[in-house]
Amino acid sequence: MTAPGTPATTGPAALPGSDLARRATADPLFRLVAYALEAAHGRPPAAVWSAPYTFHLGSPGLVAAAGWPVAAAAAPRTDGLVRLSSLAHPADGCDLPLTLSGPPPAAPAWAARPYALLRALARAGYGRGGTDLHVQGSLTQAAGLATEEAADCAVALAVADVHTPAGEDPDRSLLARLTAEALPDGDDALRRGALFARPGRALLLGHRPAGPEPRRHRQRYVVFDPAGSGSRLVLLALRPDPDGTQDRTAELARAVGCARRAGALSAWPPGQRPGRSVLVLLPEARLTAVRAAVAEDFRDRGLPAPRFLNITVAGAARREA
């Protein structure tokens, strides 16, 4: 066992993601997460994965992915340490012993979730020697899309990838099950969307009995391509009001009413929990009118105008380096 802090590695000496931070043609988010892992832990990543934020479509089991990702960079260790960092929590990086059972070690609140997932992965044989990990999203919680499920998938894939034979994709179905077991409070449909989504398609999830075995997921795809039909899908997200007394439920309902009167076709919440945003489907030609109507209503009442974020129906998590 190497001394704590030693960047002990397993696997090939040449790290596939080692030059990503300096690759001028790479997406800035992926360059950033690779650089941040190296800056925080003194070594380049062995793998960088992205996973999309996902959302519900208002029907049970129907989910899709947005073209906004969370990125995770990972490098394996052999000394039993887990070193976690995130630019979203710059003062709360931590080095933790990787234990497979018993109470988890004390950690910053944000790190409890990835640590629980790393323990589950280690019990399944992925990363028992420890991991250096950096996670970074392209959106904040203020945007209103669920952030944790995308991060779960990016972490699981990045860690599993560095312990999977070269040229093989990690077993996504296994990772979905391990993640659901490790983090039962998460939205499993959103996680499966991040793992299995397709561009221009919604993923319809169901179940079928499997006798004494765990319930197996059945999934199929249905066309959901607003851009291809001359429509636009946008996320309407409330901004915090100055005095902090905003009734989010009432304000979202009012925003949706304004949007509908200006030509929006439909609106629904992106997740199962109450939040600060709604997804709005509208004709391309009505986008400016809808944004103007909602902004005018809020400004007339002395409130910040909501943000509108364009959503592209995207594909599943993928390896970036």
CSV table of C-alpha atoms in Angstrom, one decimal, residues 17-316:
chain,number,residue,atom,x,y,z
A,17,GLY,CA,-7.6,11.5,-20.7
A,18,SER,CA,-4.2,12.9,-19.7
A,19,ASP,CA,-4.0,15.6,-22.5
A,20,LEU,CA,-7.7,16.6,-22.4
A,21,ALA,CA,-7.1,19.7,-20.3
A,22,ARG,CA,-4.7,21.0,-23.0
A,23,ARG,CA,-6.7,19.9,-26.1
A,24,ALA,CA,-7.8,23.2,-27.7
A,25,THR,CA,-10.6,21.5,-29.7
A,26,ALA,CA,-12.3,19.9,-26.7
A,27,ASP,CA,-15.4,21.2,-25.0
A,28,PRO,CA,-14.5,23.8,-22.3
A,29,LEU,CA,-16.4,21.9,-19.6
A,30,PHE,CA,-14.4,18.7,-20.3
A,31,ARG,CA,-11.1,20.5,-20.4
A,32,LEU,CA,-12.0,22.2,-17.1
A,33,VAL,CA,-12.9,19.0,-15.3
A,34,ALA,CA,-9.7,17.3,-16.5
A,35,TYR,CA,-7.6,20.3,-15.5
A,36,ALA,CA,-9.4,20.6,-12.1
A,37,LEU,CA,-8.7,17.0,-11.2
A,38,GLU,CA,-5.1,17.5,-12.1
A,39,ALA,CA,-4.9,20.7,-10.1
A,40,ALA,CA,-6.7,19.3,-7.1
A,41,HIS,CA,-5.0,15.9,-6.9
A,42,GLY,CA,-1.8,16.3,-8.8
A,43,ARG,CA,-2.5,13.8,-11.6
A,44,PRO,CA,-4.3,13.7,-14.9
A,45,PRO,CA,-7.6,11.7,-15.4
A,46,ALA,CA,-7.7,8.2,-16.7
A,47,ALA,CA,-11.2,8.8,-18.0
A,48,VAL,CA,-13.6,11.7,-18.4
A,49,TRP,CA,-17.3,11.0,-18.9
A,50,SER,CA,-20.3,13.2,-19.4
A,51,ALA,CA,-23.9,12.5,-18.5
A,52,PRO,CA,-26.9,14.6,-19.6
A,53,TYR,CA,-29.4,16.3,-17.3
A,54,THR,CA,-32.7,14.5,-17.8
A,55,PHE,CA,-36.3,15.4,-17.3
A,56,HIS,CA,-39.8,13.9,-17.2
A,57,LEU,CA,-42.3,14.5,-19.9
A,58,GLY,CA,-45.4,14.7,-17.8
A,59,SER,CA,-46.3,11.0,-18.3
A,60,PRO,CA,-45.3,8.2,-15.9
A,61,GLY,CA,-42.0,6.6,-17.0
A,62,LEU,CA,-41.4,8.9,-19.9
A,63,VAL,CA,-38.1,10.7,-19.8
A,64,ALA,CA,-35.7,12.5,-22.1
A,65,ALA,CA,-32.2,14.0,-21.9
A,66,ALA,CA,-31.2,17.6,-22.3
A,67,GLY,CA,-28.2,18.8,-24.2
A,68,TRP,CA,-26.5,20.0,-21.0
A,69,PRO,CA,-24.0,17.7,-19.3
A,70,VAL,CA,-22.4,16.9,-16.0
A,71,ALA,CA,-18.8,15.8,-16.3
A,72,ALA,CA,-16.8,13.5,-14.1
A,73,ALA,CA,-13.0,12.9,-14.3
A,74,ALA,CA,-11.5,9.8,-12.5
A,75,ALA,CA,-8.2,8.2,-11.9
A,76,PRO,CA,-7.7,4.9,-10.1
A,77,ARG,CA,-5.6,4.5,-6.9
A,78,THR,CA,-4.2,1.5,-5.0
A,79,ASP,CA,-3.9,3.0,-1.5
A,80,GLY,CA,-7.5,2.8,-0.4
A,81,LEU,CA,-8.2,6.5,-0.5
A,82,VAL,CA,-11.1,8.4,-2.2
A,83,ARG,CA,-10.2,12.0,-3.0
A,84,LEU,CA,-13.2,14.0,-4.0
A,85,SER,CA,-13.4,17.6,-5.4
A,86,SER,CA,-15.8,19.8,-7.3
A,87,LEU,CA,-15.5,23.4,-8.5
A,88,ALA,CA,-19.1,23.9,-7.1
A,89,HIS,CA,-17.6,23.2,-3.7
A,90,PRO,CA,-14.1,24.6,-3.9
A,91,ALA,CA,-13.4,24.8,-0.2
A,92,ASP,CA,-14.9,21.3,0.5
A,93,GLY,CA,-12.6,18.8,-1.3
A,94,CYS,CA,-11.8,15.8,0.9
A,95,ASP,CA,-9.7,12.7,1.3
A,96,LEU,CA,-11.6,9.7,2.7
A,97,PRO,CA,-10.7,6.1,3.4
A,98,LEU,CA,-12.7,3.8,1.2
A,99,THR,CA,-14.5,1.4,3.5
A,100,LEU,CA,-16.9,-1.2,2.0
A,101,SER,CA,-19.2,-1.4,5.1
A,102,GLY,CA,-20.1,0.2,8.3
A,103,PRO,CA,-20.8,3.9,8.9
A,104,PRO,CA,-19.2,6.2,6.3
A,105,PRO,CA,-16.5,8.6,7.4
A,106,ALA,CA,-17.3,12.2,8.2
A,107,ALA,CA,-17.4,14.2,5.0
A,108,PRO,CA,-18.7,17.5,3.6
A,109,ALA,CA,-22.4,17.3,2.8
A,110,TRP,CA,-21.9,17.4,-1.0
A,111,ALA,CA,-19.5,14.4,-0.9
A,112,ALA,CA,-21.8,12.0,0.9
A,113,ARG,CA,-23.6,11.0,-2.3
A,114,PRO,CA,-20.5,10.3,-4.5
A,115,TYR,CA,-18.9,8.5,-1.6
A,116,ALA,CA,-21.9,6.2,-1.1
A,117,LEU,CA,-21.8,5.4,-4.8
A,118,LEU,CA,-18.1,4.7,-4.8
A,119,ARG,CA,-18.6,2.3,-2.0
A,120,ALA,CA,-21.3,0.4,-3.9
A,121,LEU,CA,-19.0,0.3,-7.0
A,122,ALA,CA,-16.1,-1.0,-5.0
A,123,ARG,CA,-18.2,-3.8,-3.5
A,124,ALA,CA,-19.0,-4.8,-7.1
A,125,GLY,CA,-15.3,-4.8,-7.9
A,126,TYR,CA,-14.9,-1.3,-9.4
A,127,GLY,CA,-12.3,0.8,-7.7
A,128,ARG,CA,-11.5,-1.1,-4.5
A,129,GLY,CA,-8.1,0.5,-4.4
A,130,GLY,CA,-9.6,4.0,-4.3
A,131,THR,CA,-10.3,6.8,-6.7
A,132,ASP,CA,-9.4,10.4,-7.4
A,133,LEU,CA,-12.6,12.1,-8.7
A,134,HIS,CA,-13.7,15.5,-9.8
A,135,VAL,CA,-17.3,16.3,-10.7
A,136,GLN,CA,-18.6,19.5,-12.4
A,137,GLY,CA,-21.9,20.4,-14.0
A,138,SER,CA,-22.8,22.9,-16.7
A,139,LEU,CA,-25.9,24.0,-14.8
A,140,THR,CA,-26.6,24.9,-11.2
A,141,GLN,CA,-29.6,23.8,-9.1
A,142,ALA,CA,-31.1,27.3,-9.8
A,143,ALA,CA,-31.8,26.2,-13.4
A,144,GLY,CA,-34.4,23.8,-12.1
A,145,LEU,CA,-33.3,20.5,-13.7
A,146,ALA,CA,-32.4,17.6,-11.4
A,147,THR,CA,-28.6,17.7,-10.9
A,148,GLU,CA,-27.9,14.7,-8.8
A,149,GLU,CA,-29.0,11.9,-11.1
A,150,ALA,CA,-26.8,13.1,-14.0
A,151,ALA,CA,-23.9,13.4,-11.6
A,152,ASP,CA,-24.5,9.9,-10.3
A,153,CYS,CA,-24.3,8.5,-13.8
A,154,ALA,CA,-21.2,10.4,-14.8
A,155,VAL,CA,-19.4,9.3,-11.6
A,156,ALA,CA,-20.5,5.6,-12.0
A,157,LEU,CA,-19.4,5.5,-15.6
A,158,ALA,CA,-16.1,7.3,-15.1
A,159,VAL,CA,-15.1,5.0,-12.2
A,160,ALA,CA,-16.3,1.8,-13.8
A,161,ASP,CA,-14.5,2.7,-17.1
A,162,VAL,CA,-11.1,2.8,-15.6
A,163,HIS,CA,-11.7,-0.7,-14.3
A,164,THR,CA,-13.2,-2.1,-17.5
A,165,PRO,CA,-11.0,-3.7,-20.2
A,166,ALA,CA,-9.9,-1.3,-22.9
A,167,GLY,CA,-12.3,-1.0,-25.8
A,168,GLU,CA,-15.3,-2.1,-23.7
A,169,ASP,CA,-18.1,0.1,-22.6
A,170,PRO,CA,-19.0,-0.3,-18.9
A,171,ASP,CA,-22.1,-2.4,-18.3
A,172,ARG,CA,-24.8,0.3,-18.0
A,173,SER,CA,-27.5,-1.9,-16.9
A,174,LEU,CA,-25.4,-3.1,-14.0
A,175,LEU,CA,-24.4,0.4,-13.1
A,176,ALA,CA,-28.1,1.5,-13.1
A,177,ARG,CA,-28.9,-1.2,-10.6
A,178,LEU,CA,-25.9,-0.5,-8.4
A,179,THR,CA,-26.7,3.2,-8.4
A,180,ALA,CA,-30.3,2.6,-7.5
A,181,GLU,CA,-29.3,0.4,-4.6
A,182,ALA,CA,-26.7,2.8,-3.3
A,183,LEU,CA,-28.8,5.9,-3.7
A,184,PRO,CA,-32.5,4.8,-3.3
A,185,ASP,CA,-33.6,8.4,-2.7
A,186,GLY,CA,-32.8,9.4,-6.3
A,187,ASP,CA,-35.1,9.4,-9.3
A,188,ASP,CA,-34.3,6.1,-11.0
A,189,ALA,CA,-36.1,7.1,-14.2
A,190,LEU,CA,-34.0,10.1,-14.6
A,191,ARG,CA,-30.8,8.1,-14.1
A,192,ARG,CA,-31.9,5.6,-16.7
A,193,GLY,CA,-32.6,8.4,-19.1
A,194,ALA,CA,-29.0,9.7,-18.6
A,195,LEU,CA,-27.7,6.2,-19.3
A,196,PHE,CA,-29.9,5.2,-22.2
A,197,ALA,CA,-31.3,8.3,-23.9
A,198,ARG,CA,-31.3,8.9,-27.6
A,199,PRO,CA,-31.3,12.2,-29.5
A,200,GLY,CA,-34.8,13.2,-30.6
A,201,ARG,CA,-36.3,10.4,-28.6
A,202,ALA,CA,-38.0,10.0,-25.3
A,203,LEU,CA,-37.4,6.8,-23.2
A,204,LEU,CA,-40.5,5.0,-22.0
A,205,LEU,CA,-39.7,2.9,-19.0
A,206,GLY,CA,-41.7,0.0,-17.6
A,207,HIS,CA,-41.3,-3.2,-15.6
A,208,ARG,CA,-42.0,-6.8,-16.1
A,209,PRO,CA,-42.0,-9.5,-13.4
A,210,ALA,CA,-38.9,-11.7,-13.3
A,211,GLY,CA,-39.8,-14.4,-10.8
A,212,PRO,CA,-37.4,-14.6,-7.9
A,213,GLU,CA,-35.0,-12.3,-9.7
A,214,PRO,CA,-35.1,-8.5,-9.2
A,215,ARG,CA,-37.6,-6.7,-11.3
A,216,ARG,CA,-36.1,-6.1,-14.8
A,217,HIS,CA,-36.7,-2.9,-16.6
A,218,ARG,CA,-38.4,-2.8,-20.0
A,219,GLN,CA,-37.7,0.3,-22.1
A,220,ARG,CA,-38.6,1.5,-25.6
A,221,TYR,CA,-38.3,4.8,-27.4
A,222,VAL,CA,-40.8,7.2,-28.8
A,223,VAL,CA,-40.2,10.2,-31.1
A,224,PHE,CA,-39.8,13.4,-29.2
A,225,ASP,CA,-38.1,15.9,-31.4
A,226,PRO,CA,-39.5,19.5,-31.0
A,227,ALA,CA,-37.0,21.0,-33.4
A,228,GLY,CA,-37.8,18.6,-36.1
A,229,SER,CA,-41.5,19.6,-36.0
A,230,GLY,CA,-41.0,23.4,-35.9
A,231,SER,CA,-41.4,23.7,-32.2
A,232,ARG,CA,-39.1,24.8,-29.4
A,233,LEU,CA,-38.7,23.2,-25.9
A,234,VAL,CA,-37.5,25.7,-23.3
A,235,LEU,CA,-37.0,25.6,-19.5
A,236,LEU,CA,-38.6,28.5,-17.8
A,237,ALA,CA,-36.8,29.0,-14.4
A,238,LEU,CA,-37.7,31.5,-11.7
A,239,ARG,CA,-35.1,33.8,-10.4
A,240,PRO,CA,-34.9,34.4,-6.6
A,241,ASP,CA,-37.0,37.4,-5.7
A,242,PRO,CA,-35.3,40.3,-3.7
A,243,ASP,CA,-37.0,39.7,-0.4
A,244,GLY,CA,-37.1,35.9,-0.5
A,245,THR,CA,-40.9,35.6,0.0
A,246,GLN,CA,-41.7,34.2,-3.4
A,247,ASP,CA,-44.4,31.5,-3.6
A,248,ARG,CA,-42.8,29.4,-6.3
A,249,THR,CA,-45.8,27.3,-7.0
A,250,ALA,CA,-48.1,30.3,-7.5
A,251,GLU,CA,-45.5,32.2,-9.6
A,252,LEU,CA,-44.8,29.2,-11.8
A,253,ALA,CA,-48.5,28.8,-12.4
A,254,ARG,CA,-48.8,32.5,-13.3
A,255,ALA,CA,-45.8,32.2,-15.7
A,256,VAL,CA,-47.4,29.2,-17.4
A,257,GLY,CA,-50.7,31.1,-17.8
A,258,CYS,CA,-48.9,34.0,-19.4
A,259,ALA,CA,-47.0,31.6,-21.7
A,260,ARG,CA,-50.1,29.8,-22.8
A,261,ARG,CA,-51.9,33.1,-23.6
A,262,ALA,CA,-49.0,34.1,-25.7
A,263,GLY,CA,-49.0,30.9,-27.7
A,264,ALA,CA,-47.3,28.1,-25.7
A,265,LEU,CA,-48.7,24.6,-26.4
A,266,SER,CA,-48.1,22.9,-23.1
A,267,ALA,CA,-46.1,23.1,-19.9
A,268,TRP,CA,-45.1,20.6,-17.2
A,269,PRO,CA,-42.6,20.2,-14.3
A,270,PRO,CA,-39.2,18.5,-15.3
A,271,GLY,CA,-39.1,16.4,-12.1
A,272,GLN,CA,-41.2,14.7,-9.5
A,273,ARG,CA,-40.4,17.1,-6.8
A,274,PRO,CA,-41.7,20.7,-6.6
A,275,GLY,CA,-39.1,23.1,-8.0
A,276,ARG,CA,-38.4,26.4,-9.5
A,277,SER,CA,-39.0,25.6,-13.2
A,278,VAL,CA,-41.3,24.2,-15.8
A,279,LEU,CA,-40.7,22.9,-19.3
A,280,VAL,CA,-42.6,24.7,-22.0
A,281,LEU,CA,-43.3,23.5,-25.5
A,282,LEU,CA,-44.2,26.2,-28.0
A,283,PRO,CA,-44.2,26.9,-31.7
A,284,GLU,CA,-40.8,28.3,-32.9
A,285,ALA,CA,-42.6,31.4,-34.2
A,286,ARG,CA,-44.0,32.2,-30.7
A,287,LEU,CA,-40.8,32.1,-28.7
A,288,THR,CA,-40.2,35.8,-28.7
A,289,ALA,CA,-43.8,36.6,-27.8
A,290,VAL,CA,-43.9,34.1,-25.0
A,291,ARG,CA,-40.7,35.3,-23.5
A,292,ALA,CA,-41.8,39.0,-23.7
A,293,ALA,CA,-45.2,38.2,-22.2
A,294,VAL,CA,-43.8,36.4,-19.2
A,295,ALA,CA,-41.0,39.0,-18.6
A,296,GLU,CA,-43.5,41.9,-18.8
A,297,ASP,CA,-45.8,40.3,-16.2
A,298,PHE,CA,-43.0,39.7,-13.7
A,299,ARG,CA,-41.3,43.1,-14.2
A,300,ASP,CA,-44.6,44.9,-13.8
A,301,ARG,CA,-44.8,43.4,-10.3
A,302,GLY,CA,-41.3,44.3,-9.4
A,303,LEU,CA,-40.0,40.7,-9.8
A,304,PRO,CA,-37.0,39.5,-11.8
A,305,ALA,CA,-38.0,38.1,-15.1
A,306,PRO,CA,-37.6,34.3,-15.3
A,307,ARG,CA,-34.8,32.7,-17.3
A,308,PHE,CA,-35.5,30.8,-20.5
A,309,LEU,CA,-33.1,28.0,-21.4
A,310,ASN,CA,-33.3,26.3,-24.7
A,311,ILE,CA,-33.4,22.5,-24.5
A,312,THR,CA,-32.2,20.1,-27.1
A,313,VAL,CA,-33.3,16.5,-26.8
A,314,ALA,CA,-30.0,14.8,-26.5
A,315,GLY,CA,-28.4,11.4,-26.3
A,316,ALA,CA,-27.0,9.3,-23.4
